Coordinates of C-alpha atoms in Angstrom, one line a residue:
X715 CA 8.6 -18.8 21.0
X716 CA 6.7 -18.8 24.3
X717 CA 6.2 -22.1 26.0
X718 CA 2.9 -20.6 27.0
X719 CA 1.6 -19.3 23.9
X720 CA -2.2 -19.2 24.5
X721 CA -1.7 -17.5 27.9
X722 CA 0.7 -14.9 26.3
X723 CA -1.6 -14.1 23.5
X724 CA -4.4 -13.4 25.4
X725 CA -2.5 -10.9 27.8
X726 CA -1.0 -9.7 24.9
X727 CA -4.6 -8.9 23.2
X728 CA -5.8 -7.5 26.3
X729 CA -2.7 -4.9 26.6
X730 CA -2.9 -3.7 23.1
X731 CA -7.0 -3.5 22.6
X732 CA -6.9 -1.2 25.6
X733 CA -3.9 0.9 24.7
X734 CA -4.6 1.5 20.9
X735 CA -8.7 2.0 21.5
X736 CA -9.2 0.0 18.0
X737 CA -10.7 -2.8 20.0
X738 CA -12.4 -3.2 23.1
X739 CA -10.9 -3.9 26.5
X740 CA -11.6 -4.4 30.0
X741 CA -9.9 -2.8 33.2
X742 CA -9.3 -6.5 34.3
X743 CA -8.0 -7.5 31.2
X744 CA -5.1 -4.8 31.3
X745 CA -4.3 -5.3 34.9
X746 CA -3.6 -8.8 34.0
X747 CA -1.4 -7.8 31.2
X748 CA 0.6 -6.1 33.9
X749 CA 1.6 -3.6 31.4
X750 CA 0.2 -1.5 28.8
X751 CA 1.1 -0.6 25.1
X752 CA 3.1 3.0 25.2
X753 CA 1.4 6.0 23.9
X754 CA 2.7 6.6 20.3
X755 CA 5.9 9.0 19.8
X756 CA 5.5 11.6 17.6
X757 CA 6.6 11.2 14.0
X758 CA 9.9 13.6 14.3
X759 CA 10.0 16.4 11.4
X760 CA 13.5 15.8 10.7
X761 CA 15.8 12.6 10.7
X762 CA 19.0 11.4 8.7
X763 CA 18.7 14.2 6.2
X764 CA 14.8 13.9 5.3
X765 CA 12.3 16.4 5.9
X766 CA 8.4 15.6 7.1
X767 CA 7.7 18.1 4.3
X768 CA 7.9 16.1 1.3
X769 CA 9.1 19.4 -1.0
X770 CA 12.2 19.9 0.9
X771 CA 13.3 16.1 0.2
X772 CA 15.4 15.8 -2.7
X773 CA 15.3 12.2 -4.9
X774 CA 18.9 11.8 -4.1
X775 CA 18.0 12.4 0.0
X776 CA 15.1 9.8 -0.4
X777 CA 17.3 7.2 -2.2
X778 CA 20.0 7.6 0.2
X779 CA 17.6 7.4 3.3
X780 CA 15.5 4.3 2.6
X781 CA 18.2 2.2 1.0
X782 CA 20.5 2.4 4.4
X783 CA 20.1 -0.4 6.9
X784 CA 18.0 1.5 9.5
X785 CA 16.3 3.1 6.8
X786 CA 14.0 6.4 7.2
X787 CA 11.0 7.6 5.3
X788 CA 8.6 10.5 5.4
X789 CA 5.0 9.5 6.0
X790 CA 1.6 10.8 6.9
X791 CA 0.1 9.8 10.3
X792 CA -3.5 9.7 9.8
X793 CA -5.9 10.7 12.6
X794 CA -8.6 8.2 12.3
X795 CA -9.5 4.6 12.9
X796 CA -10.8 3.6 9.5
X797 CA -9.3 2.8 5.9
X798 CA -9.5 5.4 3.4
X799 CA -10.9 8.3 5.8
X800 CA -10.5 11.6 5.5
X801 CA -9.1 12.2 9.0
X802 CA -6.2 15.2 9.4
X803 CA -2.8 14.2 8.3
X804 CA 0.2 14.9 10.1
X805 CA 3.5 14.7 8.3
X806 CA 6.5 12.8 10.1
X807 CA 9.8 11.3 9.2
X808 CA 9.0 7.2 10.1
X809 CA 12.4 5.0 11.6
X810 CA 11.9 1.2 12.7
X811 CA 13.2 -0.3 15.5
X812 CA 16.8 -0.6 15.5
X813 CA 17.7 -4.5 15.3
X814 CA 19.1 -4.3 19.3
X815 CA 15.9 -3.5 20.6
X816 CA 14.2 -6.6 19.0
X817 CA 14.5 -9.2 21.8
X818 CA 11.9 -11.5 21.1
X819 CA 12.2 -14.9 18.7
X820 CA 9.1 -13.8 16.7
X821 CA 7.3 -15.6 13.7
X822 CA 5.3 -13.0 11.5
X823 CA 3.0 -14.5 8.7
X824 CA 2.0 -12.1 5.6
X825 CA -0.6 -12.4 3.4
X826 CA -0.5 -11.1 -0.1
X827 CA -3.6 -11.1 -2.7
X828 CA -1.3 -12.6 -5.4
X829 CA 2.4 -11.8 -6.5
X830 CA 1.4 -12.0 -10.3
X831 CA 2.5 -8.0 -10.8
X832 CA 5.4 -6.4 -10.3
X833 CA 3.7 -3.9 -7.5
X834 CA 3.2 -7.0 -5.3
X835 CA 6.3 -8.6 -5.9
X836 CA 7.9 -5.2 -4.5
X837 CA 5.7 -5.9 -1.2
X838 CA 7.2 -9.0 -1.2
X839 CA 10.8 -8.0 -1.5
X840 CA 10.0 -5.2 0.8
X841 CA 8.9 -7.7 3.6
X842 CA 11.6 -10.4 2.5
X843 CA 13.9 -7.3 3.4
X844 CA 12.6 -6.5 6.6
X845 CA 12.6 -9.9 7.9
X846 CA 16.5 -10.1 7.2
X847 CA 17.0 -6.8 8.8
X848 CA 15.2 -7.6 12.1
X849 CA 15.9 -11.4 12.3
X850 CA 12.4 -12.6 12.5
X851 CA 10.9 -15.7 11.0
X852 CA 8.7 -14.5 8.0
X853 CA 5.9 -17.1 6.2
X854 CA 4.4 -15.4 3.2
X855 CA 1.3 -16.6 1.7
X856 CA -0.3 -15.3 -1.5
X857 CA -4.1 -15.9 -2.3
X858 CA -3.9 -15.7 -6.3
X859 CA -6.3 -13.0 -6.7
X860 CA -9.1 -10.9 -5.7
X861 CA -11.7 -13.1 -6.0
X862 CA -10.0 -15.8 -3.5
X863 CA -11.5 -15.0 -0.4
X864 CA -11.9 -18.6 0.7
X865 CA -8.2 -19.2 0.3
X866 CA -7.3 -16.4 1.8
X867 CA -9.3 -17.1 4.9
X868 CA -7.5 -20.6 5.2
X869 CA -4.4 -19.0 4.7
X870 CA -5.2 -16.5 7.7
X871 CA -6.3 -19.9 9.7
X872 CA -2.9 -21.4 8.8
X873 CA -1.1 -18.6 10.0
X874 CA -2.6 -18.9 13.3
X875 CA -2.2 -22.8 13.7
X876 CA 1.7 -22.6 12.9
X877 CA 2.3 -20.3 15.7
X878 CA 2.5 -16.9 14.2
X879 CA 2.8 -13.9 16.6
X880 CA 1.9 -11.4 14.3
X881 CA 0.0 -11.4 10.9
X882 CA 0.6 -8.9 8.2
X883 CA -2.8 -8.4 6.0
X884 CA -2.9 -7.3 2.6
X885 CA -6.9 -8.3 2.2
X886 CA -8.3 -9.2 -1.0
X887 CA -11.8 -8.0 0.4
X888 CA -12.5 -5.0 2.5
X889 CA -14.9 -6.8 4.8
X890 CA -15.1 -10.5 4.1
X891 CA -12.0 -11.5 6.2
X892 CA -13.5 -9.4 9.3
X893 CA -14.8 -12.2 11.5
X894 CA -11.6 -14.2 11.3
X895 CA -9.6 -11.0 11.9
X896 CA -11.7 -10.5 15.2
X897 CA -11.1 -13.9 16.0
X898 CA -7.7 -14.0 15.8
X899 CA -7.0 -10.6 17.5
X900 CA -9.2 -11.7 20.4
X901 CA -6.9 -14.8 20.5
X902 CA -4.0 -12.6 20.8
X903 CA -2.3 -12.5 17.8
X904 CA -1.3 -9.2 16.3
X905 CA -2.9 -7.7 13.6
X906 CA -1.7 -5.4 11.1
X907 CA -3.7 -4.1 8.1
X908 CA -1.3 -4.0 4.9
X909 CA -1.5 -1.7 1.7
X910 CA -5.3 -2.5 0.9
X911 CA -7.3 -1.8 4.1
X912 CA -10.2 -3.7 6.0
X913 CA -13.0 -2.2 7.9
X914 CA -12.5 -4.2 11.0
X915 CA -11.5 -1.9 14.1
X916 CA -9.8 -4.9 15.9
X917 CA -6.6 -4.7 13.7
X918 CA -3.6 -3.2 15.8
X919 CA -2.3 -0.8 13.4
X920 CA -2.5 0.1 9.5
X921 CA 0.3 0.8 7.2
X922 CA -2.2 1.5 3.9
X923 CA -1.6 2.5 0.2
X924 CA -3.5 5.7 0.6
X925 CA -6.2 5.5 -2.7
X926 CA -7.7 9.0 -1.5
X927 CA -4.3 10.5 -2.0
X928 CA -3.6 8.8 -5.3
X929 CA -6.9 9.5 -6.7
X930 CA -7.0 13.1 -5.6
X931 CA -3.3 13.5 -6.9
X932 CA -4.3 12.5 -10.6
X933 CA -7.0 14.7 -10.4
X934 CA -5.2 17.9 -9.1
X935 CA -2.5 17.4 -11.8
X936 CA -5.3 17.4 -14.5
X937 CA -6.9 20.2 -13.2
X938 CA -3.8 22.1 -12.9
X939 CA -3.4 21.5 -16.7
X940 CA -6.6 23.1 -17.9
X941 CA -7.4 21.3 -20.2
X942 CA -10.6 19.3 -20.8
X943 CA -10.4 15.9 -19.6
X944 CA -13.1 12.8 -21.3
X945 CA -11.7 9.9 -19.0
X946 CA -12.7 6.9 -18.4
X947 CA -11.7 4.7 -15.3
X948 CA -10.4 1.2 -15.7
X949 CA -9.7 1.0 -11.9
X950 CA -9.5 -3.0 -11.2
X951 CA -12.1 -5.6 -9.7
X952 CA -15.6 -4.1 -8.7
X953 CA -16.3 -4.7 -5.3
X954 CA -13.5 -3.0 -4.0
X955 CA -13.9 -0.6 -1.4
X956 CA -10.4 1.1 -1.8
X957 CA -10.9 1.2 -5.6
X958 CA -14.2 3.3 -5.0
X959 CA -12.5 5.4 -2.6
X960 CA -9.7 6.4 -5.1
X961 CA -12.3 7.3 -7.5
X962 CA -14.4 9.3 -5.3
X963 CA -11.3 11.3 -4.3
X964 CA -10.5 11.9 -7.9
X965 CA -14.0 13.4 -8.3
X966 CA -13.7 15.4 -5.0
X967 CA -10.5 17.1 -6.2
X968 CA -11.9 17.3 -9.8
X969 CA -14.6 19.4 -8.8
X970 CA -14.8 22.9 -10.7
X971 CA -12.7 21.7 -13.4
X972 CA -13.6 20.6 -16.7
X973 CA -12.9 16.9 -16.3
X974 CA -15.5 14.5 -17.1
X975 CA -15.9 10.7 -16.2
X976 CA -17.6 9.1 -19.2
X977 CA -17.8 5.6 -17.6
X978 CA -15.9 2.9 -15.4
X979 CA -15.1 -0.2 -16.6
X980 CA -14.3 -3.0 -14.2
X981 CA -12.2 -5.8 -14.4
X982 CA -9.6 -8.3 -13.5
X983 CA -6.0 -6.4 -13.6
X984 CA -4.4 -9.0 -15.6
X985 CA -3.4 -7.6 -19.3
X986 CA -5.7 -9.6 -21.5
X987 CA -8.7 -8.5 -19.4
X988 CA -7.9 -4.9 -19.4
X989 CA -7.2 -5.1 -23.1
X990 CA -10.3 -5.8 -23.8
X991 CA -11.8 -3.4 -21.5
X992 CA -9.9 -0.5 -23.2
X993 CA -10.8 -1.4 -26.7
X994 CA -14.4 -1.7 -25.4
X995 CA -14.5 1.4 -24.3
X996 CA -13.2 3.0 -27.3
X997 CA -16.3 2.0 -29.3
X998 CA -18.6 2.9 -26.8
X999 CA -16.7 6.4 -25.8
X1000 CA -15.5 8.0 -28.7
X1001 CA -14.9 11.0 -27.4
X1002 CA -12.8 9.3 -24.7
X1003 CA -9.0 11.6 -24.4
X1004 CA -7.7 9.7 -21.3
X1005 CA -7.6 6.2 -20.1
X1006 CA -7.5 6.5 -16.1
X1007 CA -6.5 3.2 -14.5
X1008 CA -4.1 0.7 -12.9
X1009 CA -0.6 0.5 -14.2
X1010 CA -1.8 -2.4 -16.3
X1011 CA -4.3 -0.4 -18.0
X1012 CA -2.0 2.1 -19.0
X1013 CA 0.3 -1.0 -20.2
X1014 CA -2.5 -2.8 -22.3
X1015 CA -3.8 0.9 -23.8
X1016 CA -0.4 1.5 -25.1
X1017 CA -0.7 -1.3 -28.0
X1018 CA -4.4 -0.9 -29.2
X1019 CA -4.0 2.9 -29.4
X1020 CA -0.5 2.6 -31.6
X1021 CA -2.5 0.4 -33.6
X1022 CA -5.7 2.6 -33.9
X1023 CA -3.6 5.6 -34.3
X1024 CA -4.8 7.3 -31.2
X1025 CA -1.6 7.8 -29.1
X1026 CA -1.9 11.3 -29.5
X1027 CA -5.2 12.1 -29.1
X1028 CA -6.1 9.6 -26.0
X1029 CA -3.5 9.9 -23.0
X1030 CA -3.0 7.6 -19.7
X1031 CA -2.8 8.3 -16.3
X1032 CA -2.2 5.2 -13.9
X1033 CA -2.6 5.4 -10.1
X1034 CA 0.7 3.2 -9.2
X1035 CA 3.8 2.4 -10.8
X1036 CA 5.4 -0.8 -12.5
X1037 CA 8.2 -1.2 -14.2
X1038 CA 6.6 -1.4 -17.7
X1039 CA 4.9 1.6 -17.0
X1040 CA 8.3 3.3 -15.9
X1041 CA 9.5 1.9 -19.5
X1042 CA 6.7 3.3 -21.3
X1043 CA 6.9 6.9 -19.7
X1044 CA 10.2 7.1 -20.6
X1045 CA 9.4 6.1 -24.6
X1046 CA 6.8 8.9 -24.4
X1047 CA 4.0 5.6 -24.9
X1048 CA 2.4 6.8 -21.4
X1049 CA 1.6 10.3 -20.2
X1050 CA 1.7 10.1 -16.2
X1051 CA 1.5 8.0 -13.7
X1052 CA 0.8 8.3 -9.2
X1053 CA 3.7 7.9 -7.4
X1054 CA 2.8 6.5 -4.1
X1055 CA 6.3 5.6 -2.5
X1056 CA 4.3 2.8 -0.9
X1057 CA 6.5 -0.5 -1.4
X1058 CA 8.0 0.8 2.0
X1059 CA 4.3 -0.2 3.4
X1060 CA 5.5 -3.8 4.1
X1061 CA 8.3 -2.7 6.1
X1062 CA 6.6 -0.1 8.1
X1063 CA 4.0 -3.1 8.6
X1064 CA 6.2 -5.4 9.9
X1065 CA 7.9 -2.6 12.1
X1066 CA 4.3 -1.7 13.6
X1067 CA 3.8 -5.5 14.7
X1068 CA 7.1 -5.7 16.5
X1069 CA 6.3 -2.5 18.1
X1070 CA 3.5 -4.2 19.5
X1071 CA 5.0 -7.4 20.2
X1072 CA 8.2 -5.8 22.2
X1073 CA 6.1 -3.3 24.1
X1074 CA 7.5 -0.1 22.3
X1075 CA 5.6 3.1 21.2
X1076 CA 4.4 3.5 17.5
X1077 CA 5.8 6.1 15.4
X1078 CA 3.2 8.9 15.5
X1079 CA 0.3 6.7 15.6
X1080 CA -1.4 3.3 14.2
X1081 CA -2.4 4.4 11.1
X1082 CA 0.0 5.4 8.6
X1083 CA 0.2 6.4 5.0
X1084 CA 2.8 7.8 2.4
X1085 CA 3.2 10.7 0.5
X1086 CA 2.2 10.9 -3.5
X1087 CA 3.3 12.6 -6.5
X1088 CA 2.6 12.6 -10.1
X1089 CA 5.1 11.5 -12.5
X1090 CA 5.2 12.4 -16.1
X1091 CA 7.5 11.3 -18.9
X1092 CA 8.1 13.4 -22.2
X1093 CA 4.7 12.6 -23.7
X1094 CA 3.3 15.2 -21.1
X1095 CA 5.4 17.8 -22.6
X1096 CA 8.8 19.4 -21.5
X1097 CA 7.6 21.3 -18.4
X1098 CA 5.7 18.5 -17.0
X1099 CA 8.4 15.8 -17.8
X1100 CA 9.7 15.1 -14.1
X1101 CA 10.5 11.1 -14.7
X1102 CA 14.2 11.9 -13.2
X1103 CA 12.3 12.5 -9.7
X1104 CA 11.1 9.1 -9.8
X1105 CA 12.5 7.3 -6.1
X1106 CA 12.5 3.6 -8.1
X1107 CA 13.5 1.9 -4.4
X1108 CA 10.0 3.0 -3.5
X1109 CA 8.0 2.4 -6.2
X1110 CA 9.6 -0.3 -8.5
X1111 CA 10.9 -3.7 -7.2
X1112 CA 14.6 -4.9 -8.0
X1113 CA 15.0 -5.9 -11.3
X1114 CA 14.9 -9.5 -11.4
X1115 CA 13.3 -10.5 -7.9
X1116 CA 11.3 -13.6 -7.7
X1117 CA 8.8 -14.2 -4.8
X1118 CA 10.1 -15.6 -1.7
X1119 CA 7.9 -17.2 0.9
X1120 CA 10.2 -18.1 3.6
X1121 CA 12.8 -16.2 5.6
X1122 CA 14.0 -18.6 8.7

């Protein structure tokens, strides 16, 4: 760590703010820093056997590229400053900084909403893998759930107090952390918005789960089938802007089709809560024939649908993957799920932070999203069954992985 940490942070903040345009800056601050963050380099159209166009990549080529030490992955470079926006998307292939280009002894702190489901375990695994690849010091905090705003704010303060050079924030709220984010960004701490999205424009980069793409993909798939759909949404907790964006983009893509949303049931993504919501919806909406929701919702719905003899009548479509959903798809007890190929996001977020710290250009730009596809099992019919195309390394944690909170 540098001996004059406050001074170094102040100079870094001025340089980054000016170069990225995501925060206000002054000419004096830029001169004081003595350098500018380089302009982003274009994301290449082809690297390591991968193509920017996801349709050209075979599952085997993706598996090979993402499991290499110096990994590569096709992404979308999103041209806007706010999460969930509909800015222009430019496809490209993302590659991280080689280890020999990382000169500093950096400490990175990562905040996760929780690690009580496989999705966030997978993000934790990705963080650990990238920390080991790059040699950075990593501290991980988990808030315990989406209601724990105060706890995550305290954890953010702890990160800075313990000398973190960069913070990767998987936020429990789109807006509640903004004042603290802006405070620490002004102190020179690099802030990367990870997975969920915050509305603050003081972040230095974003590597986000593209809720709009995931919701839109589900609607496009259902629309293409041509059958009437009477669905109920089970998105997760209420008041989460990214989940509202998910449903809004689903609605937009469903226009002109015979897809109807009968209602929305909010609640924590714990299995017991989702089971109660599904049971209530079956009583409230007897015409429901699709459960649209989280992976936990699909898992919770399986038992009650089977018990009531509704497995053939009511299908399920989740907006992300877990090992349980994968198993249900294989067995024919779930229908489809959106695969966001997004467990790479935490690795991209750490690479973005290191690029800022090392004064290296971003790949493509400061806002990166991943490509999505709808994966279906045999319950969707033989023609729609594409389960073999799932790249598990991008969507599921390794079997037996347990949370890791420190990498030194």
